[in-house]
Amino acid sequence: MPFQRIAALILGRARAARLLLGNIKSHGAWRLVHRIVRFALAHWRHPTRLLQPAMTINAIPQLRRPMPQALSPARIAGGLICLVLLLAPASWNRYPLLQFDTGGYLARWYEGYLVPSRSTVFGLFLHLGEGLHFWPELVLQAGCAIWIISLVLRVTGLARRSWHVVVVVAVLSLVTAVPFLTSALLTDSFAGLGVLALYLLLFHRPDCGRPERIALFLLVAFAAATHSGTLAVLLAVLAFAVPLLALFGQRWLKSLLPAGGAIAAGAAMLLVTNFAFSGQLAWTPGGFGIAFGRMLQDGIVKRYLDDHCPNPGLRLCPYRNKLPVTADEFLWNDGIFTQLGRFDGLDEEMRSIVLHSLREYPLQQIATAVAASADQLRKVATGYGMHDRMWHTYGIIERYISEEVPAMHNARQQRGELDFKLINRLHVPVAFGSMLFVIVLLLRAGMAGRFDPLARLAATATVAILANAFACGAVSGPHDRYGARIVWIATFTAAIAILRTMTTMQRKTESEGAWLELLPSSSPAILESAAAVEPRPIRTNL
C-alpha cells in the first residue's frame, strides 16, 4: 500500500512501520497521517534525513555547494559586533597600537629610498590613513579578517547562521592575537589572512562568486607584497598544494594559476612601488643582513672571522671579539654596526660571510637552522615589540607626521599601561594546544582515508606554521612576533572542527528523535517498542 511505503520510508525500519500500522485503528488513522505530513513538510529542505534515521558520529552530512549569502539585518549586526571585538585593543588604547617596525614603514613615503625589510607597499597603505589617526587602515584590516573568517566558515558549511561567525570571532578575540594584529600598524595581520585567502583560492575557488575570487586574488597579492616572510610562507603553501590537488584528481592547473598569479602579482606590485618610491627596480634589501644577524647569534660569524682574520678585506676583523650576542642588539642598536655604516657600509661584507659560511660550515648551518626553526615554533606570545620605548617610531612620527603626535602621546600604550603578561597566560597554552589539535586532525584524516575540506585546512595551517618557523626563525632569528601572527589559524581550524562536531551531533540527535514525533502521544507501548529498534548507522563520504 502507498501509505505503508511512506511510513516505512520515514521511519526507516519495517518493524516500526508494522507497529504503527497495527495500531492505527486503536489510535486513529487520520491522526497518524497528520503527523506524517507535518514531519515531511518540516523536512522538505533536507530529503536525505528521510532516508537516514541515524548517522555515525564520524559521518559528514552532505551539504550543497555554499554560495554567497545576501546581507540581512542579523548579518550586518553580527559584522558590527565582530568589528568592535577586533578593534577593542585600539579602542581601549585610544590610538592604533605601534611597534618598533612601524616607523620604518611610515617613513617610506617621505624618505624616498629603500631600507631593509620595510615594504614600500605597506608604507603607501599606511600613508593613506594619515590625518585620520590611521583608523581607516584598522577598519580595513578588521574587515578583511571578518570577511575571510566568514568565508572559510561558509565553505565548510558553518556560516548558515550569523551567530556562528560572531562566536568564532569572539573566541579568536579572547584566546589569540588576532585583535592585537588588526589593531596595530603592522604587516602581521596579513600573514594569516593571506594564507587563508590562498587556501580558498586553491581548494574552494568554485565555491566563491566572481567578486569574491577577485577580492581573494587582491588580498593574496597585497599580503605577498607586505613582507618577505609572508611571501615565503605563501610560496610554501602553493608548493604543498601541487601534489595534493593532483593526488585527489582535482583540476589542479585551474586552481594553481589564480593562486600563483596572485603571488606573482604581489611580487610585481612590490617592484613597481619600489621603483616609484626610489627610482630603483629592485627588491626590498636586507635579506643577507637579516640572515647575517641570525648566524651571528648562533656563533657562525665568530667562527668565520676567527678562521679568516686578520684580513684587510674584512672590516669586522678588529671587532670579532666585541660582537654583540644577539642579532637585535647588533642590527638595531647603536654600536659596531652603526660605526661601520650599517647596511650601506657592510652589505657586501655580510653577503660574502653568509654565502661563504654556508659553503664552509654546512653541518653547523643545518643544525643551527633546525634549532632556530624549532625555537620559533615555541615562540608564540602576543605583543612582542609593543611597548612604550619605540624611539625610532616616535621620531619618525614627530619628524614627518606632526599632526599625529598629540593623539599618539595620549594613547595608553605610550603611558606604559599596555602589558601582555596576563594575556599570554591564556594565549600561549591555547596556541600550543591548537598546534597539537591540528596535528591530531591530520592523523585522523590520514587514518580514515578522507581528506575533506577540514583536513585540507588543517594541512594548510600546518604547512604555513612550519614554513613560517623556517622562513622567520632560521633566516632572521626566532621572535614571538613571528609565531603569534600565524599560529592563530591553527586555533581557527580547531574552532571549526569543534563547531562542526557539535553541529553534526545536533543533527544526529534530531534525526534519531524526529521520527518519534510521529507516534501518537497516547501510546506509551508503541513509543517504548519503537525506541528499542536500534538504528543502523549510515556512513557518508564527501
Coordinates of C-alpha atoms in Angstrom, one line a residue, residues 2-542:
P2 CA 1.3 3.6 -0.7
F3 CA 0.6 4.5 2.9
Q4 CA 2.7 1.6 4.2
R5 CA 5.6 2.5 1.9
I6 CA 5.5 6.1 3.1
A7 CA 5.6 5.1 6.7
A8 CA 8.4 2.7 6.1
L9 CA 10.4 5.4 4.3
I10 CA 10.0 7.9 7.0
L11 CA 10.6 5.6 10.0
G12 CA 13.5 3.8 8.3
R13 CA 12.5 0.4 9.8
A14 CA 9.9 -2.1 8.7
R15 CA 9.4 -3.1 12.3
A16 CA 8.5 0.3 13.4
A17 CA 6.1 0.7 10.5
R18 CA 4.3 -2.5 11.3
L19 CA 4.0 -1.4 15.0
L20 CA 2.4 1.8 13.9
L21 CA 0.1 0.4 11.2
G22 CA -1.0 -2.4 13.5
N23 CA -2.3 0.2 16.0
I24 CA -3.9 2.6 13.5
K25 CA -7.4 1.5 14.4
S26 CA -7.0 2.0 18.1
H27 CA -5.2 5.4 17.8
G28 CA -6.8 6.9 14.8
A29 CA -5.5 6.8 11.2
W30 CA -6.1 10.5 10.5
R31 CA -4.0 11.5 13.5
L32 CA -1.1 9.5 12.3
V33 CA -1.4 10.8 8.7
H34 CA -1.5 14.3 10.1
R35 CA 1.8 13.8 11.9
I36 CA 3.5 12.1 8.8
V37 CA 2.5 15.1 6.6
R38 CA 3.7 17.6 9.2
F39 CA 7.0 15.8 9.5
A40 CA 7.5 15.7 5.8
L41 CA 6.7 19.4 5.3
A42 CA 9.1 20.3 8.1
H43 CA 12.0 18.4 6.5
W44 CA 11.3 19.1 2.8
R45 CA 14.6 21.1 2.5
H46 CA 16.6 18.1 3.8
P47 CA 15.3 15.0 1.9
T48 CA 18.3 12.9 3.0
R49 CA 17.0 12.9 6.5
L50 CA 14.0 10.9 5.5
L51 CA 16.4 8.2 4.3
Q52 CA 18.9 8.4 7.1
P53 CA 17.3 7.8 10.5
A54 CA 20.7 7.9 12.2
M55 CA 24.3 8.8 11.3
T56 CA 27.5 7.8 12.9
I57 CA 29.5 10.4 14.9
N58 CA 32.1 10.4 12.2
A59 CA 29.7 10.9 9.3
I60 CA 29.7 14.2 7.5
P61 CA 26.4 15.5 6.3
Q62 CA 26.1 16.1 2.5
L63 CA 26.0 19.8 2.0
R64 CA 25.0 21.8 -1.1
R65 CA 27.7 24.0 -2.6
P66 CA 27.9 27.1 -0.4
M67 CA 27.2 30.2 -2.3
P68 CA 27.3 33.9 -1.4
Q69 CA 24.6 34.9 1.0
A70 CA 22.6 38.1 0.9
L71 CA 23.0 40.7 3.6
S72 CA 20.4 40.8 6.3
P73 CA 19.9 42.9 9.4
A74 CA 21.2 40.0 11.5
R75 CA 24.3 39.6 9.4
I76 CA 25.0 43.3 9.4
A77 CA 24.6 43.4 13.2
G78 CA 26.9 40.4 13.6
G79 CA 29.5 42.1 11.4
L80 CA 29.4 45.2 13.5
I81 CA 29.8 43.1 16.7
C82 CA 32.8 41.4 15.1
L83 CA 34.3 44.7 14.1
V84 CA 34.0 46.0 17.7
L85 CA 35.7 42.9 19.0
L86 CA 38.6 43.0 16.6
L87 CA 39.2 46.7 17.2
A88 CA 38.8 46.5 21.0
P89 CA 42.6 46.9 21.8
A90 CA 42.9 50.0 19.6
S91 CA 39.7 51.4 21.1
W92 CA 41.0 50.8 24.6
N93 CA 44.3 52.4 23.6
R94 CA 42.6 55.4 22.0
Y95 CA 45.0 55.0 19.1
P96 CA 46.4 52.3 16.9
L97 CA 48.9 50.0 18.5
L98 CA 52.5 50.8 17.5
Q99 CA 55.5 48.6 17.1
F100 CA 59.2 49.2 16.6
D101 CA 59.0 48.5 12.9
T102 CA 56.0 50.8 12.3
G103 CA 58.3 53.9 11.9
G104 CA 60.2 52.3 9.1
Y105 CA 57.0 51.7 7.1
L106 CA 55.7 55.2 7.8
A107 CA 59.0 56.8 6.6
R108 CA 59.0 55.1 3.2
W109 CA 56.7 57.8 1.7
Y110 CA 58.9 60.6 2.9
E111 CA 62.4 59.4 2.7
G112 CA 62.3 58.2 -0.9
Y113 CA 64.8 55.3 -0.6
L114 CA 64.7 51.6 0.2
V115 CA 65.6 50.2 3.6
P116 CA 65.9 46.5 4.7
S117 CA 62.7 44.6 5.4
R118 CA 60.4 47.6 5.1
S119 CA 57.8 47.2 2.3
T120 CA 57.0 50.3 0.3
V121 CA 53.6 48.8 -0.5
F122 CA 52.7 48.7 3.2
G123 CA 54.2 52.1 3.7
L124 CA 51.9 53.5 1.0
F125 CA 49.0 51.7 2.6
L126 CA 49.7 53.4 6.0
H127 CA 50.2 56.8 4.3
L128 CA 46.7 56.8 3.0
G129 CA 45.3 56.9 6.6
E130 CA 47.4 59.9 7.8
G131 CA 45.2 62.7 9.2
L132 CA 42.6 60.3 10.3
H133 CA 44.8 58.7 13.0
F134 CA 45.1 55.6 10.8
W135 CA 41.6 54.3 11.7
P136 CA 40.7 53.6 8.0
E137 CA 43.6 51.1 8.0
L138 CA 42.4 49.4 11.1
V139 CA 38.8 49.1 9.9
L140 CA 40.1 47.6 6.6
Q141 CA 42.3 45.1 8.4
A142 CA 39.5 44.1 10.7
G143 CA 37.0 43.9 7.9
C144 CA 39.3 41.7 5.9
A145 CA 39.6 39.4 8.9
I146 CA 35.8 39.2 9.4
W147 CA 35.3 38.5 5.7
I148 CA 37.9 35.8 5.4
I149 CA 36.7 34.1 8.6
S150 CA 33.1 34.1 7.5
L151 CA 34.1 32.8 4.0
V152 CA 36.1 29.9 5.4
L153 CA 33.1 29.1 7.7
R154 CA 30.8 29.2 4.7
V155 CA 32.8 26.8 2.6
T156 CA 32.9 24.4 5.5
G157 CA 29.1 24.6 5.9
L158 CA 29.1 26.6 9.2
A159 CA 28.0 30.1 8.2
R160 CA 24.3 29.5 7.6
R161 CA 23.6 31.3 10.8
S162 CA 25.2 34.7 11.6
W163 CA 25.9 33.8 15.2
H164 CA 28.5 31.2 14.0
V165 CA 30.7 33.9 12.7
V166 CA 30.2 36.1 15.8
V167 CA 31.0 33.1 18.1
V168 CA 34.2 32.2 16.2
V169 CA 35.4 35.8 16.1
A170 CA 34.7 36.2 19.8
V171 CA 36.7 33.1 20.6
L172 CA 39.6 34.2 18.5
S173 CA 39.5 37.7 20.0
L174 CA 39.7 36.1 23.5
V175 CA 42.3 33.4 23.1
T176 CA 44.5 34.6 20.2
A177 CA 46.5 37.6 19.0
V178 CA 44.0 38.4 16.2
P179 CA 42.5 41.6 17.7
F180 CA 46.0 42.9 18.5
L181 CA 47.1 42.2 14.9
T182 CA 44.2 44.0 13.4
S183 CA 44.6 46.9 15.9
A184 CA 48.3 47.5 15.0
L185 CA 50.0 49.4 12.3
L186 CA 52.0 46.4 11.2
T187 CA 52.1 43.9 8.3
D188 CA 51.4 40.9 10.6
S189 CA 47.6 40.9 10.3
F190 CA 48.0 40.0 6.6
A191 CA 50.2 36.9 7.2
G192 CA 47.5 34.6 8.5
L193 CA 44.8 36.3 6.3
G194 CA 47.0 35.8 3.2
V195 CA 47.3 32.1 4.0
L196 CA 43.6 31.6 4.4
A197 CA 42.8 33.6 1.3
L198 CA 45.3 31.4 -0.7
Y199 CA 43.6 28.3 0.8
L200 CA 40.3 29.5 -0.5
L201 CA 41.7 30.2 -4.0
L202 CA 43.4 26.8 -4.1
F203 CA 40.7 24.5 -2.7
H204 CA 37.4 26.4 -2.8
R205 CA 37.6 28.6 -5.9
P206 CA 34.3 27.1 -7.3
D207 CA 32.5 27.8 -4.0
C208 CA 33.2 31.6 -4.3
G209 CA 31.5 34.1 -6.6
R210 CA 33.4 36.0 -9.1
P211 CA 33.7 39.2 -7.0
E212 CA 34.9 37.1 -4.1
R213 CA 37.6 35.4 -6.3
I214 CA 38.8 38.8 -7.4
A215 CA 39.0 40.1 -3.9
L216 CA 40.8 37.0 -2.7
F217 CA 43.3 37.5 -5.6
L218 CA 44.0 41.0 -4.5
L219 CA 44.3 40.1 -0.8
V220 CA 46.9 37.4 -1.5
A221 CA 48.8 39.8 -3.8
F222 CA 48.8 42.5 -1.1
A223 CA 49.9 40.1 1.6
A224 CA 52.8 38.8 -0.5
A225 CA 53.9 42.4 -1.1
T226 CA 53.9 43.4 2.6
H227 CA 56.6 41.1 4.0
S228 CA 59.2 38.8 2.5
G229 CA 58.5 36.2 5.3
T230 CA 54.8 36.2 4.3
L231 CA 55.8 35.7 0.6
A232 CA 57.9 32.7 1.6
V233 CA 55.0 31.1 3.5
L234 CA 52.6 31.7 0.6
L235 CA 55.0 30.0 -1.8
A236 CA 55.4 27.1 0.6
V237 CA 51.6 26.6 0.7
L238 CA 51.4 26.9 -3.1
A239 CA 54.1 24.2 -3.5
F240 CA 52.3 22.0 -1.0
A241 CA 49.0 22.3 -2.9
V242 CA 50.5 21.0 -6.2
P243 CA 50.8 17.3 -5.3
L244 CA 47.7 17.5 -3.1
L245 CA 45.5 18.7 -5.9
A246 CA 46.9 16.2 -8.3
L247 CA 46.5 13.4 -5.8
F248 CA 42.8 13.9 -5.4
G249 CA 42.2 14.3 -9.1
Q250 CA 41.1 17.9 -9.0
R251 CA 41.7 20.3 -11.9
W252 CA 45.0 21.4 -10.3
L253 CA 46.1 23.7 -13.1
K254 CA 42.9 25.7 -13.0
S255 CA 43.3 26.1 -9.2
L256 CA 47.1 26.8 -9.3
L257 CA 47.1 29.5 -11.9
P258 CA 45.0 32.1 -10.0
A259 CA 46.8 31.4 -6.7
G260 CA 50.3 31.5 -8.3
G261 CA 49.2 34.6 -10.3
A262 CA 48.2 36.4 -7.1
I263 CA 51.6 35.7 -5.5
A264 CA 53.4 36.9 -8.7
A265 CA 51.2 40.0 -8.8
G266 CA 52.3 40.8 -5.3
A267 CA 55.9 40.5 -6.2
A268 CA 55.4 42.7 -9.2
M269 CA 53.4 45.2 -7.1
L270 CA 56.4 45.5 -4.7
L271 CA 58.9 46.0 -7.6
V272 CA 56.8 48.7 -9.1
T273 CA 56.2 50.5 -5.8
N274 CA 60.0 50.3 -5.0
F275 CA 60.7 51.9 -8.4
A276 CA 58.1 54.6 -7.9
F277 CA 59.5 55.5 -4.4
S278 CA 63.2 55.2 -5.0
G279 CA 63.8 55.0 -8.8
Q280 CA 65.3 51.5 -8.4
L281 CA 63.8 48.5 -9.9
A282 CA 64.9 46.3 -7.1
W283 CA 63.7 44.0 -4.4
T284 CA 63.4 45.3 -0.8
P285 CA 67.0 45.0 0.5
G286 CA 68.3 43.4 3.8
G287 CA 67.9 39.7 3.1
F288 CA 71.6 38.9 3.6
G289 CA 71.9 41.4 6.5
I290 CA 69.0 39.7 8.4
A291 CA 70.5 36.2 7.8
F292 CA 73.8 37.5 9.0
G293 CA 72.2 38.6 12.2
R294 CA 70.9 35.1 12.9
M295 CA 74.3 33.5 12.1
L296 CA 75.9 36.0 14.4
Q297 CA 73.8 35.0 17.4
D298 CA 74.4 31.3 16.6
G299 CA 78.2 31.7 16.6
I300 CA 78.8 31.1 12.9
V301 CA 80.0 34.6 12.2
K302 CA 82.5 34.5 15.1
R303 CA 83.8 31.1 13.8
Y304 CA 84.2 32.5 10.3
L305 CA 86.0 35.6 11.4
D306 CA 88.3 33.5 13.7
D307 CA 89.2 31.3 10.7
H308 CA 89.8 34.2 8.2
C309 CA 91.2 37.1 10.3
P310 CA 93.4 39.1 10.0
N311 CA 92.1 40.0 6.6
P312 CA 92.2 43.6 5.2
G313 CA 89.1 42.9 3.2
L314 CA 87.0 42.1 6.3
R315 CA 86.2 45.3 8.2
L316 CA 84.7 43.2 11.1
C317 CA 88.0 41.5 12.0
P318 CA 89.1 44.1 14.6
Y319 CA 85.7 43.7 16.3
R320 CA 85.4 39.9 16.2
N321 CA 85.8 39.6 20.0
K322 CA 83.4 42.5 20.7
L323 CA 80.4 41.4 18.6
P324 CA 77.0 41.6 20.4
V325 CA 75.4 38.4 21.4
T326 CA 72.0 38.8 19.6
A327 CA 71.0 39.9 16.2
D328 CA 68.7 42.6 17.5
E329 CA 71.5 44.2 19.5
F330 CA 73.8 44.2 16.6
L331 CA 71.4 45.4 13.8
W332 CA 69.1 47.8 15.6
N333 CA 71.1 49.4 18.4
D334 CA 73.9 52.0 18.1
G335 CA 77.3 50.3 18.1
I336 CA 79.7 48.5 15.8
F337 CA 77.1 48.2 13.0
T338 CA 76.4 51.9 13.1
Q339 CA 80.2 52.8 13.2
L340 CA 80.8 50.7 10.1
G341 CA 78.0 52.3 8.1
R342 CA 75.1 50.0 8.8
F343 CA 73.6 48.2 5.8
D344 CA 75.1 50.5 3.3
G345 CA 78.6 50.1 4.7
L346 CA 78.5 46.4 5.5
D347 CA 76.1 44.9 3.0
E348 CA 78.7 43.3 0.7
E349 CA 80.8 42.0 3.6
M350 CA 77.7 40.5 5.3
R351 CA 76.6 38.9 2.0
S352 CA 80.1 37.4 1.5
I353 CA 80.2 36.0 5.0
V354 CA 76.7 34.5 4.7
L355 CA 77.5 32.8 1.4
H356 CA 81.0 31.5 2.3
S357 CA 79.9 30.2 5.7
L358 CA 77.1 28.3 4.1
R359 CA 79.7 26.5 1.9
E360 CA 82.3 26.1 4.6
Y361 CA 80.1 25.0 7.6
P362 CA 77.2 23.2 6.1
L363 CA 76.6 20.9 9.0
Q364 CA 76.6 23.7 11.6
Q365 CA 74.3 25.7 9.3
I366 CA 71.8 22.9 9.1
A367 CA 72.0 22.2 12.9
T368 CA 71.5 25.9 13.8
A369 CA 68.7 26.4 11.2
V370 CA 66.8 23.4 12.6
A371 CA 67.3 24.6 16.2
A372 CA 66.2 28.1 15.3
S373 CA 63.1 26.7 13.5
A374 CA 62.2 24.6 16.5
D375 CA 62.7 27.6 18.8
Q376 CA 60.5 29.7 16.6
L377 CA 57.7 27.1 16.9
R378 CA 57.6 27.6 20.7
K379 CA 57.7 31.5 20.5
V380 CA 54.1 32.4 20.1
A381 CA 53.5 35.0 22.7
T382 CA 51.3 38.0 21.9
G383 CA 52.5 41.6 21.9
Y384 CA 56.3 41.3 21.1
G385 CA 57.7 44.8 20.5
M386 CA 54.5 46.6 21.5
H387 CA 55.7 48.7 24.5
D388 CA 56.4 52.4 25.3
R389 CA 60.1 52.6 24.2
M390 CA 59.9 52.7 20.4
W391 CA 62.1 55.8 20.0
H392 CA 62.6 55.2 16.2
T393 CA 58.9 55.1 15.6
Y394 CA 58.2 58.1 17.8
G395 CA 60.9 60.0 16.0
I396 CA 59.5 59.2 12.5
I397 CA 56.0 60.4 13.5
E398 CA 57.3 63.5 15.2
R399 CA 59.5 64.4 12.2
Y400 CA 57.1 63.7 9.3
I401 CA 53.5 63.4 10.7
S402 CA 53.5 66.0 13.5
E403 CA 49.7 66.3 13.5
E404 CA 49.6 62.7 14.9
V405 CA 51.9 63.5 17.8
P406 CA 49.2 64.6 20.4
A407 CA 47.0 61.6 19.8
M408 CA 50.0 59.2 19.8
H409 CA 51.3 60.5 23.2
N410 CA 47.8 60.4 24.6
A411 CA 47.5 56.7 24.0
R412 CA 47.7 54.3 26.9
Q413 CA 50.5 52.3 25.2
Q414 CA 52.8 55.4 25.3
R415 CA 51.9 55.8 29.0
G416 CA 53.2 52.3 29.8
E417 CA 49.7 50.8 30.5
L418 CA 49.9 48.0 27.9
D419 CA 51.0 44.7 29.5
F420 CA 50.7 41.3 27.9
K421 CA 51.8 39.1 30.8
L422 CA 48.3 38.1 31.9
I423 CA 47.1 37.9 28.3
N424 CA 49.9 35.4 27.4
R425 CA 49.0 33.1 30.3
L426 CA 46.0 32.3 28.2
H427 CA 47.3 32.8 24.6
V428 CA 50.4 30.7 24.8
P429 CA 48.8 27.5 26.1
V430 CA 46.0 27.9 23.6
A431 CA 48.5 28.3 20.8
F432 CA 50.4 25.1 21.8
G433 CA 47.1 23.2 22.2
S434 CA 45.9 24.4 18.8
M435 CA 49.0 23.2 17.0
L436 CA 48.7 19.8 18.7
F437 CA 45.0 19.7 17.8
V438 CA 45.7 20.3 14.1
I439 CA 48.2 17.5 14.0
V440 CA 45.6 15.2 15.5
L441 CA 43.1 16.2 12.8
L442 CA 45.7 15.4 10.2
L443 CA 46.5 12.0 11.7
R444 CA 42.7 11.2 12.0
A445 CA 42.2 12.2 8.3
G446 CA 45.0 10.0 7.2
M447 CA 43.8 7.0 9.2
A448 CA 40.2 7.5 7.8
G449 CA 41.5 8.0 4.3
R450 CA 39.2 11.1 3.9
F451 CA 40.9 14.4 3.1
D452 CA 37.8 16.6 3.4
P453 CA 37.9 20.5 3.5
L454 CA 38.6 20.5 7.2
A455 CA 41.6 18.2 6.7
R456 CA 42.9 20.4 3.9
L457 CA 42.5 23.4 6.1
A458 CA 44.5 21.6 8.9
A459 CA 47.2 20.7 6.4
T460 CA 47.4 24.2 5.1
A461 CA 47.7 25.6 8.6
T462 CA 50.4 23.1 9.4
V463 CA 52.5 23.8 6.3
A464 CA 52.1 27.6 6.9
I465 CA 53.2 27.3 10.5
L466 CA 56.2 25.1 9.6
A467 CA 57.2 27.3 6.7
N468 CA 56.9 30.4 8.9
A469 CA 59.1 28.8 11.5
F470 CA 61.8 28.2 9.0
A471 CA 61.5 31.5 7.0
C472 CA 61.5 33.6 10.1
G473 CA 63.3 31.5 12.7
A474 CA 66.1 30.1 10.5
V475 CA 66.6 33.2 8.4
S476 CA 66.1 36.2 10.6
G477 CA 66.0 34.6 14.1
P478 CA 63.2 33.4 16.4
H479 CA 60.8 36.0 17.8
D480 CA 57.4 35.7 19.4
R481 CA 56.0 38.2 16.9
Y482 CA 56.5 35.8 14.0
G483 CA 54.8 33.0 15.8
A484 CA 51.8 34.9 17.1
R485 CA 51.0 36.3 13.7
I486 CA 50.4 32.9 12.1
V487 CA 49.6 30.4 14.9
W488 CA 46.0 31.7 15.3
I489 CA 45.0 29.9 12.1
A490 CA 45.6 26.7 13.9
T491 CA 43.2 27.9 16.7
F492 CA 40.7 28.9 14.0
T493 CA 40.9 25.4 12.5
A494 CA 40.4 23.8 15.9
A495 CA 37.3 26.0 16.4
I496 CA 35.9 24.9 13.1
A497 CA 36.4 21.3 14.0
I498 CA 34.7 21.7 17.3
L499 CA 31.8 23.7 16.0
R500 CA 31.3 21.2 13.1
T501 CA 31.3 18.2 15.6
M502 CA 28.7 20.0 17.7
T503 CA 26.6 20.6 14.6
T504 CA 26.9 17.0 13.5
M505 CA 25.9 15.7 16.9
Q506 CA 22.9 18.0 17.0
R507 CA 21.8 16.8 13.6
K508 CA 22.3 13.2 14.7
T509 CA 20.1 13.8 17.7
E510 CA 17.4 15.5 15.6
S511 CA 17.4 12.6 13.0
E512 CA 17.2 10.0 15.8
G513 CA 14.4 11.7 17.6
A514 CA 12.4 13.3 14.8
W515 CA 10.6 10.1 13.7
L516 CA 9.4 9.5 17.3
E517 CA 7.2 12.6 16.9
L518 CA 5.0 10.5 14.5
L519 CA 3.9 8.2 17.3
P520 CA 0.6 9.0 19.0
S521 CA 1.2 10.6 22.4
S522 CA -1.4 8.2 23.9
S523 CA 0.6 5.1 23.0
P524 CA 3.5 4.6 25.5
A525 CA 3.8 1.0 24.5
I526 CA 4.5 1.9 20.9
L527 CA 7.0 4.6 22.0
E528 CA 8.9 2.0 24.0
S529 CA 8.8 -0.6 21.2
A530 CA 9.9 1.9 18.6
A531 CA 12.7 3.3 20.7
A532 CA 14.0 -0.3 21.2
V533 CA 14.7 -0.5 17.4
E534 CA 18.4 0.1 17.1
P535 CA 19.0 2.3 14.0
R536 CA 21.7 1.2 11.7
P537 CA 24.4 3.9 11.1
I538 CA 24.7 5.1 7.6
R539 CA 28.2 6.3 6.6
T540 CA 28.6 9.1 4.2
N541 CA 31.7 10.2 2.4
L542 CA 32.5 13.6 0.9

